[in-house]
Short mmCIF file of C-alpha atoms in Angstrom, two decimals:
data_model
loop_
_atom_site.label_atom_id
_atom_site.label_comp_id
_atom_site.label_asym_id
_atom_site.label_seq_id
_atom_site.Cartn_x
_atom_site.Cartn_y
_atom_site.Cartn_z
CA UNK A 337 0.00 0.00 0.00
CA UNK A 338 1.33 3.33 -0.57
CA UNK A 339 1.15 5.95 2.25
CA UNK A 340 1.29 9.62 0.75
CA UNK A 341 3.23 12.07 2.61
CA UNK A 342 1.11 14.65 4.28
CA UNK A 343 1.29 18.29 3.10
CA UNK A 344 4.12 20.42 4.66
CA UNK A 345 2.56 23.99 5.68
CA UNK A 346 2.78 27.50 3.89
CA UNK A 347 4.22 29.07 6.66
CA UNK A 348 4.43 32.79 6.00
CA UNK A 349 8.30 34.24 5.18
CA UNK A 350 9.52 36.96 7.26
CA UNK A 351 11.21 37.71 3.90
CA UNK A 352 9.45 37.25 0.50
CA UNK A 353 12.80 36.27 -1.05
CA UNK A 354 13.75 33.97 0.99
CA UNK A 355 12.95 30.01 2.22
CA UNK A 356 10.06 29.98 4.55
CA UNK A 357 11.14 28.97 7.88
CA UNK A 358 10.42 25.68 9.00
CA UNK A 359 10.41 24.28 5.68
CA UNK A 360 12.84 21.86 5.36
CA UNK A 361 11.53 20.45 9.23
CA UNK A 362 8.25 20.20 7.77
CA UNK A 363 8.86 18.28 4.79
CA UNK A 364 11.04 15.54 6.75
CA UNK A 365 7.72 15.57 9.43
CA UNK A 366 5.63 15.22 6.51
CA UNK A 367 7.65 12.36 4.71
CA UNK A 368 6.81 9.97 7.67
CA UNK A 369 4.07 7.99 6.67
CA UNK A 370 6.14 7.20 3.17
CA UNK A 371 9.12 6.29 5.84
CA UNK A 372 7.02 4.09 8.01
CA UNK A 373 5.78 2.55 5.17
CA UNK A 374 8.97 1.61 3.66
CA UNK A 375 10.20 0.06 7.16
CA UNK A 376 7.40 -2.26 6.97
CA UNK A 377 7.93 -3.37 2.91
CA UNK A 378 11.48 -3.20 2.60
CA UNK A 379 13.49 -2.84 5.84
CA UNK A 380 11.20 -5.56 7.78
CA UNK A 381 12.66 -8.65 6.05
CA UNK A 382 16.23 -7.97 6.88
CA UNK A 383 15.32 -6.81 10.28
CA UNK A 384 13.54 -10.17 11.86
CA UNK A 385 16.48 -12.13 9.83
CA UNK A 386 18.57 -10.18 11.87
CA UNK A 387 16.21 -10.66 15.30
CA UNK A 388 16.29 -14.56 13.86
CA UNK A 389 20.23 -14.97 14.27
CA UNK A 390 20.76 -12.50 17.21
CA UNK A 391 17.77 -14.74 19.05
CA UNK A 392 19.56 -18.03 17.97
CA UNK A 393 22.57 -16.70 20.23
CA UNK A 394 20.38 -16.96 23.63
CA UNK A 395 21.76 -13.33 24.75
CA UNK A 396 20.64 -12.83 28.04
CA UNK A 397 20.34 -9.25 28.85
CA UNK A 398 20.41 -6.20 26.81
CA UNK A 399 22.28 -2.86 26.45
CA UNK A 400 21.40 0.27 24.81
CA UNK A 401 23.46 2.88 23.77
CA UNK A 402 22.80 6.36 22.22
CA UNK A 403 22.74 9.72 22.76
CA UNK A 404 20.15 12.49 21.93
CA UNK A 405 16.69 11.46 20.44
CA UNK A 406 18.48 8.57 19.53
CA UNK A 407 18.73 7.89 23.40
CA UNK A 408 14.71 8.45 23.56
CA UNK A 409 14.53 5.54 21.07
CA UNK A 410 16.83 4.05 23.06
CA UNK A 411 14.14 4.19 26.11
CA UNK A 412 11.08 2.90 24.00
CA UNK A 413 13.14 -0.12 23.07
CA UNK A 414 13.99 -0.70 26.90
CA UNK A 415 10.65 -0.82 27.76
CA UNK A 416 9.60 -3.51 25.02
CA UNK A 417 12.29 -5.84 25.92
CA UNK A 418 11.94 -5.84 29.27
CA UNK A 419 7.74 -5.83 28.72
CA UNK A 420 7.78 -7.89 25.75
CA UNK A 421 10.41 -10.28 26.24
CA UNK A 422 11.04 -10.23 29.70
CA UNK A 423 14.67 -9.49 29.71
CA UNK A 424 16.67 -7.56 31.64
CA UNK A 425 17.64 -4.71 29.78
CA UNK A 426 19.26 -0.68 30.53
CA UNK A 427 20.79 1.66 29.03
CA UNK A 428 24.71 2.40 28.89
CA UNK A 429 26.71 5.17 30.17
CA UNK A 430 29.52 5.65 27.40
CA UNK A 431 32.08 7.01 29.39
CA UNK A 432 32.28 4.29 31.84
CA UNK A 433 34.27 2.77 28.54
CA UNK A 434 35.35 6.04 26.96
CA UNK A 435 36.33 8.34 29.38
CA UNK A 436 36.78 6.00 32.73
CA UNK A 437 38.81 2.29 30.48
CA UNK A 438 36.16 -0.09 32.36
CA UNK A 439 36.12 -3.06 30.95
CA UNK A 440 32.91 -5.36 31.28
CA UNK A 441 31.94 -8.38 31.05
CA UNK A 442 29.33 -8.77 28.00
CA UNK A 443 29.48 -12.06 27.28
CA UNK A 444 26.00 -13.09 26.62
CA UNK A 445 25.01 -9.67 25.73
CA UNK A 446 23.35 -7.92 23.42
CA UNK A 447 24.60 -4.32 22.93
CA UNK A 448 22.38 -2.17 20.41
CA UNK A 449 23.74 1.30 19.42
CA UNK A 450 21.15 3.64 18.45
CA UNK A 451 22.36 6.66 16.41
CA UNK A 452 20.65 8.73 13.00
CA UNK A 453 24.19 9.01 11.71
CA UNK A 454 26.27 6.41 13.13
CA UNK A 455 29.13 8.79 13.74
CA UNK A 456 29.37 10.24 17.11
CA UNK A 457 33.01 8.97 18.65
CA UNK A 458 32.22 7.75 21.51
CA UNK A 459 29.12 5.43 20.04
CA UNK A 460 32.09 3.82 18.09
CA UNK A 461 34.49 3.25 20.49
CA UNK A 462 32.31 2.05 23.33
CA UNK A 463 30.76 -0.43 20.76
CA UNK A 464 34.05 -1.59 19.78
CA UNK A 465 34.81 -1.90 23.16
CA UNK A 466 31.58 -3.86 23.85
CA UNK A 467 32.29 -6.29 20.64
CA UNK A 468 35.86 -7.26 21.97
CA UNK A 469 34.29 -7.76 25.51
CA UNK A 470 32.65 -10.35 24.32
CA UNK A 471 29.16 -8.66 23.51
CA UNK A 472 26.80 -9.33 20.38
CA UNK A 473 26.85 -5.83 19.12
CA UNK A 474 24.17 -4.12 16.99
CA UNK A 475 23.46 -0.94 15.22
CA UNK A 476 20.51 0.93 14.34
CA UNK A 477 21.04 3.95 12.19
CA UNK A 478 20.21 5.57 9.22
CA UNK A 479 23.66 5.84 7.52
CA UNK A 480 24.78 1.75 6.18
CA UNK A 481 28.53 3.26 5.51
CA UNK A 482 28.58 4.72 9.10
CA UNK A 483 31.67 3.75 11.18
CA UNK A 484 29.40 2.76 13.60
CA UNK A 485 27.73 0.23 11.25
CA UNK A 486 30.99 -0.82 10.85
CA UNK A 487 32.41 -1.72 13.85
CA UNK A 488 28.96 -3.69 15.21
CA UNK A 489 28.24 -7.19 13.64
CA UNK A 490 25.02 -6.39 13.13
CA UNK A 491 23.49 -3.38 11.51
CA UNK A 492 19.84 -2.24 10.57
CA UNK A 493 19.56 0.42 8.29
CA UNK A 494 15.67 2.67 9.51
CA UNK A 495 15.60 3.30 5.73
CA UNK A 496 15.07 7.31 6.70
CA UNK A 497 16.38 8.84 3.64
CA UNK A 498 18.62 11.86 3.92
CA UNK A 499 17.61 14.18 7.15
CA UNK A 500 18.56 17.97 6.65
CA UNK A 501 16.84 19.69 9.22
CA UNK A 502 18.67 19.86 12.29
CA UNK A 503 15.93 18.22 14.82
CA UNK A 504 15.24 14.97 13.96
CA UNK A 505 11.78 13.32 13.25
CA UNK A 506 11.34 11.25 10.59
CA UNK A 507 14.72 9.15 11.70
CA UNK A 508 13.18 8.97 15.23
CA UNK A 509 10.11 7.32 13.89
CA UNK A 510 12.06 5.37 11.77
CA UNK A 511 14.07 3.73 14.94
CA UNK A 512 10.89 3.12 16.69
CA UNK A 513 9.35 0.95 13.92
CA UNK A 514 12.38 -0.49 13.59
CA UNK A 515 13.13 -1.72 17.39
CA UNK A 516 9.66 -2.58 17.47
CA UNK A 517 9.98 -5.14 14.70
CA UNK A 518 13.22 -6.00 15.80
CA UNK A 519 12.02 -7.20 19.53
CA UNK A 520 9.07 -8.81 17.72
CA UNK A 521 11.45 -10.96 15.77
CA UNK A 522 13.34 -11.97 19.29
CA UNK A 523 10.19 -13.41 20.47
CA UNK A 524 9.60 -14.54 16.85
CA UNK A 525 6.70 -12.26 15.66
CA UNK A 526 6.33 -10.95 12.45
CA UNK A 527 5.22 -7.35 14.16
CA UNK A 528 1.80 -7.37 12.84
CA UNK A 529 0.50 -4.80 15.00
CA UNK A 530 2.46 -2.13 13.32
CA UNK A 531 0.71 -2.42 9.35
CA UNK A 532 -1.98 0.33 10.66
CA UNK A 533 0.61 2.68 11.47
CA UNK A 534 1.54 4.61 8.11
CA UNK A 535 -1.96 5.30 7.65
CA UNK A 536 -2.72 6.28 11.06
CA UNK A 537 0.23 8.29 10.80
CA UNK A 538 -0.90 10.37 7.80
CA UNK A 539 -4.38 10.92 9.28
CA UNK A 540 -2.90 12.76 11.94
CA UNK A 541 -0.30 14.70 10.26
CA UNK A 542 -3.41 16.30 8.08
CA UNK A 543 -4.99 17.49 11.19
CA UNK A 544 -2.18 20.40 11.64
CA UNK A 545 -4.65 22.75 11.88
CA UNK A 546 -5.56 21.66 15.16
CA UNK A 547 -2.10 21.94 16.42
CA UNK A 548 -1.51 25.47 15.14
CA UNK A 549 -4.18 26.57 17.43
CA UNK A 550 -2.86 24.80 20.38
CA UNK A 551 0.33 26.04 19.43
CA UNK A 552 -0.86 29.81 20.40
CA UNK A 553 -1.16 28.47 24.08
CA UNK A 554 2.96 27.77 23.87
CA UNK A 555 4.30 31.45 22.45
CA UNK A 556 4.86 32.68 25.23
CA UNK A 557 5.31 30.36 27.77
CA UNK A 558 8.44 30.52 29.95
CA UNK A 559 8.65 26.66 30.83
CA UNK A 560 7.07 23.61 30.18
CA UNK A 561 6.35 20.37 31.83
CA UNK A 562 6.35 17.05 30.34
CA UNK A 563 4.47 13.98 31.82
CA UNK A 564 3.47 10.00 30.78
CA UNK A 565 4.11 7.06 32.36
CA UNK A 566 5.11 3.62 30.48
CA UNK A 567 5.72 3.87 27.07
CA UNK A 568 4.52 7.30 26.36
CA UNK A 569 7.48 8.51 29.11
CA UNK A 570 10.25 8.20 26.08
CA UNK A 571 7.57 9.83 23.65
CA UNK A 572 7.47 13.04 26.43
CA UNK A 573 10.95 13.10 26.98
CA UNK A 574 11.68 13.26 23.48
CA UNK A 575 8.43 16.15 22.91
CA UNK A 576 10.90 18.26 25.32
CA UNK A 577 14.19 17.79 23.45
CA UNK A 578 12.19 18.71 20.07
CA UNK A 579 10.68 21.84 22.23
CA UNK A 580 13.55 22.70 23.50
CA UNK A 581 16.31 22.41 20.20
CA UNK A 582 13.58 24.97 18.25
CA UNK A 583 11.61 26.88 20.59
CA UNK A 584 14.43 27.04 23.32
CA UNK A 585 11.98 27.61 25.75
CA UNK A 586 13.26 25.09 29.00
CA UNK A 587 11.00 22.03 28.74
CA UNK A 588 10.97 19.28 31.49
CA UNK A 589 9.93 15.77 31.22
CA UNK A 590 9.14 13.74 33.69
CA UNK A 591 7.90 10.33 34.74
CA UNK A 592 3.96 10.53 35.65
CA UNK A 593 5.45 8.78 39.34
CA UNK A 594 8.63 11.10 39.22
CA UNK A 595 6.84 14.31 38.92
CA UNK A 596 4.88 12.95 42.45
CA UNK A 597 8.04 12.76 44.07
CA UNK A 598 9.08 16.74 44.22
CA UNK A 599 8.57 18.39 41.12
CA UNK A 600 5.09 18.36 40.99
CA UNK A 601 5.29 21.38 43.65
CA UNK A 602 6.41 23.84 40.98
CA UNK A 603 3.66 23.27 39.17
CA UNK A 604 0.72 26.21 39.35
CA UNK A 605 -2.08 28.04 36.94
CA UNK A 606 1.04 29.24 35.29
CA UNK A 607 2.31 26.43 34.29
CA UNK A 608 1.97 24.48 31.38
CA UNK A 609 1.74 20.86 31.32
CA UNK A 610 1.25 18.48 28.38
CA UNK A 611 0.32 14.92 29.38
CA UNK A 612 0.96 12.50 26.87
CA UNK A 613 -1.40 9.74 28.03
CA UNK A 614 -0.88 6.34 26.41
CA UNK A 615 -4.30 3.86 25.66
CA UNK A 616 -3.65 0.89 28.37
CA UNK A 617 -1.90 0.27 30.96
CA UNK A 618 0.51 3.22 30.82
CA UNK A 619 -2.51 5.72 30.45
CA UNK A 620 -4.29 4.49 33.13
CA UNK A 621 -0.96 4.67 35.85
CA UNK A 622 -1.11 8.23 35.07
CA UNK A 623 -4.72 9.03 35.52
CA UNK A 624 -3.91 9.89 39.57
CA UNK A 625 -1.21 12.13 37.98
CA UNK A 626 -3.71 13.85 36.05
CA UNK A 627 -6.06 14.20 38.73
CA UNK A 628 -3.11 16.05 41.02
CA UNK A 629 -2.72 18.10 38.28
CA UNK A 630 -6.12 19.00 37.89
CA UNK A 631 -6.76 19.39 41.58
CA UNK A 632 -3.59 22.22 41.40
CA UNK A 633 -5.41 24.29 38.85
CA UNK A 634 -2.33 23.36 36.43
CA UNK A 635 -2.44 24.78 32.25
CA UNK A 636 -2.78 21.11 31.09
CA UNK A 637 -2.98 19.85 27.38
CA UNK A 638 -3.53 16.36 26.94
CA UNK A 639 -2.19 14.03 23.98
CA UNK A 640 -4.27 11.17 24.18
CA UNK A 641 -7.58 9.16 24.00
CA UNK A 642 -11.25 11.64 23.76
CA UNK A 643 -12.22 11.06 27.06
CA UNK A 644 -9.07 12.30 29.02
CA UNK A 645 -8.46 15.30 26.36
CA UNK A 646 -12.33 16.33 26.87
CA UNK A 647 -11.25 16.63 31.12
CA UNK A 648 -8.75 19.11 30.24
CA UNK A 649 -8.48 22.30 28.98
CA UNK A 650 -6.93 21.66 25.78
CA UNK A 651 -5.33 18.95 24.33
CA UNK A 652 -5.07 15.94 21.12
CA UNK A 653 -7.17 13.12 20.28
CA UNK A 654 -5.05 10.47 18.90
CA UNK A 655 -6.36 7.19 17.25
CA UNK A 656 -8.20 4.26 19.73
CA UNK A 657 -7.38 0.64 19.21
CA UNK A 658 -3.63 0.30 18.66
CA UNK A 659 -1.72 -1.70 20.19
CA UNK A 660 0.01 -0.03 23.35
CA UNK A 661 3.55 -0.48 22.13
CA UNK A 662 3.23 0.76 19.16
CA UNK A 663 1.80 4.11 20.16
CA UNK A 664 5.10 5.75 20.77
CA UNK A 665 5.41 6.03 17.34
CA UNK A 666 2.13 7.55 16.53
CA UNK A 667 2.24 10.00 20.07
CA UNK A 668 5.13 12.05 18.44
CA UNK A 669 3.68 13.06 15.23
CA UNK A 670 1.43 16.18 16.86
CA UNK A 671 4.51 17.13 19.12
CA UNK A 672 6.86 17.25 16.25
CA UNK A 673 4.27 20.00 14.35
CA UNK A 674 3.92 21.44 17.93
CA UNK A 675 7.80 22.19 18.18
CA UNK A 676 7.11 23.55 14.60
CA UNK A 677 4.33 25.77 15.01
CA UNK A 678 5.65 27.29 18.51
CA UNK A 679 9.01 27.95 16.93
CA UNK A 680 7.71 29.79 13.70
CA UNK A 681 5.12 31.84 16.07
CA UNK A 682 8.09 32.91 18.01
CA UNK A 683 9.79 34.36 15.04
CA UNK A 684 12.27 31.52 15.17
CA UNK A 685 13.67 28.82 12.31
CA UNK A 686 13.28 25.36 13.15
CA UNK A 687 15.45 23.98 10.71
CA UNK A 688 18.85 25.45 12.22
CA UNK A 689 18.56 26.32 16.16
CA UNK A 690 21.14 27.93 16.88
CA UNK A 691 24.87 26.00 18.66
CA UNK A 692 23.46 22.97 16.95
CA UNK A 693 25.00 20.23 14.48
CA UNK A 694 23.35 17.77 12.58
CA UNK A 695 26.38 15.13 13.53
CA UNK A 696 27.55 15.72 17.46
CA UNK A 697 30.67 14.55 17.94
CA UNK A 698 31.30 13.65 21.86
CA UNK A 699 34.01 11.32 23.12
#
């Protein structure tokens, strides 16, 4: 089936001769569905042959290593192995390797490195260091000649296409669907649950009218708080990054339990929240979250299922009846054109914040 790419915005020019700002960023955003789509017809066959010999190998705990939004995909793929397969799994600190010369044990491991451009220094040299420590090593990235696909023994390409736009979104959706199927194959699925997602994708990617007007809520904020709990937490911790790489405005994201334990105290009338509120099990361990936040009078917008985003004062309806773990991927899509529409209603570019590279090299 082909998925059409949803239509990028005519965002008005601050100068009639020049690109519109927020173009390129819009086009990648727009390009998804076409993405996901192609990770499901060409990209899924080498992936479960991949989840096929990895699985064959018996590894008994996983490692995840990235950095950035790639870190946030990272996250999502924690929570499915540890949900889905039951494995122990956590993510790495690089310069335990890199900085501090530990050397671990990872025999019986599997180490995945998670990166758009398969680049970054110390990605290479901690999974080099994980390979000759005896680990099954594996990267995800959107670059096949990267020297990171090159050092791992394993490599699956998210099939992305070229990303110019500094913040990242179609290669973030791209890992998701990608570690999804890839845990499915471990437990030997085919990842069926994922062939409504293109469409469901595009569907909501048309509705950015709806997010331009909940954008006006955002232009002038001076913080923002970020909740879920489950798998939506990686989908609001990544919502902050985009928020805060194009808007700059300080965005926090918290765990729907974290933001109990302290931080829920600076929250007031003044401050927004946006809930991202999964369908299942994760949704419903943050409904006493979003009753506390309620009950404190708090500016909340929720991302999620009709009846939660009719109790608050603003918010998303996303799609019913999809499979919990594959929500993640859909969850972003509105907070991607949110980060998009706050930043041009600022006066700001979202396709080159500023002190940003598209490659970051840290070691």
């Amino acid at each position: 089936m082909s998925i059409p790419s949803a239509t990028p915005p005519a965002t008005p020019s601050a100068d009639a001769g020049s690109a519109r700002p927020g173009q390129i960023m819009a086009r990648e955003i727009a390009e998804q569905p076409a993405v996901l789509q192609r990770v499901l017809d060409e990209g899924a066959p080498h992936i479960l042959g991949v989840a096929r010999a990895i699985a064959a190998r018996g590894p008994r705990f996983v490692l995840l290593t990235a950095r950035g939004t790639s870190d946030n995909a990272a996250l999502y793929a924690k929570y499915l192995v540890e949900v889905v397969l039951g494995r122990p799994a956590g993510l790495t600190s690089m310069s335990t390797t890199t900085v501090y010369g530990a050397e671990p044990d990872l025999r019986d491991c599997l180490v995945i490195a998670v990166s758009q451009s398969g680049g970054s220094p110390d990605l290479v040299a901690s999974t080099r260091s994980a390979r000759e420590a005896g680990a099954i090593t594996l990267a995800v990235t959107n670059n096949a000649g990267s020297p990171l696909a090159a050092v791992s023994e394993y490599h699956i390409d998210v099939l992305a296409g070229p990303e110019k736009a500094l913040p990242a979104t179609k290669t973030y959706t791209a890992e998701l669907l990608s570690l999804y199927l890839l845990v499915e194959g471990l437990r030997g699925s085919d990842g069926g649950a994922a062939r409504v997602v293109p469409e469901l994708a595009s569907s909501l990617l048309a509705r950015r009218e709806e997010v331009r007007a909940l954008a006006q809520r955002y232009r002038f904020a001076q913080r923002l708080v970020l909740t879920s709990r489950g798998y939506g937490y990686p989908t609001a911790r990544e919502a902050a990054l985009k928020l805060m790489e194009t808007t700059y405005i300080p965005a926090l994201a918290f765990s729907g339990a974290d933001l109990l334990h302290g931080p829920l105290a600076m929250v007031d009338s003044a401050s927004p929240v946006i809930a991202v509120v999964p369908d299942g099990r994760g949704g419903d361990a943050l409904r006493p979250v979003l009753e506390r936040l309620r009950g404190q009078g708090a500016d909340l917008a929720v991302i999620g299922q009709r009846d939660q985003v009719d109790t608050a004062p603003a918010g998303f309806v996303l799609p019913g009846g999809v499979a919990e773990e594959v929500q993640p991927i859909l969850e972003i899509l509105p907070l991607q054109l949110l980060a998009h529409e706050v930043t041009v209603a600022r006066g700001q570019d979202p396709d080159a914040p500023r002190a940003l590279a598209k490659v970051t090299e840290t070691h």
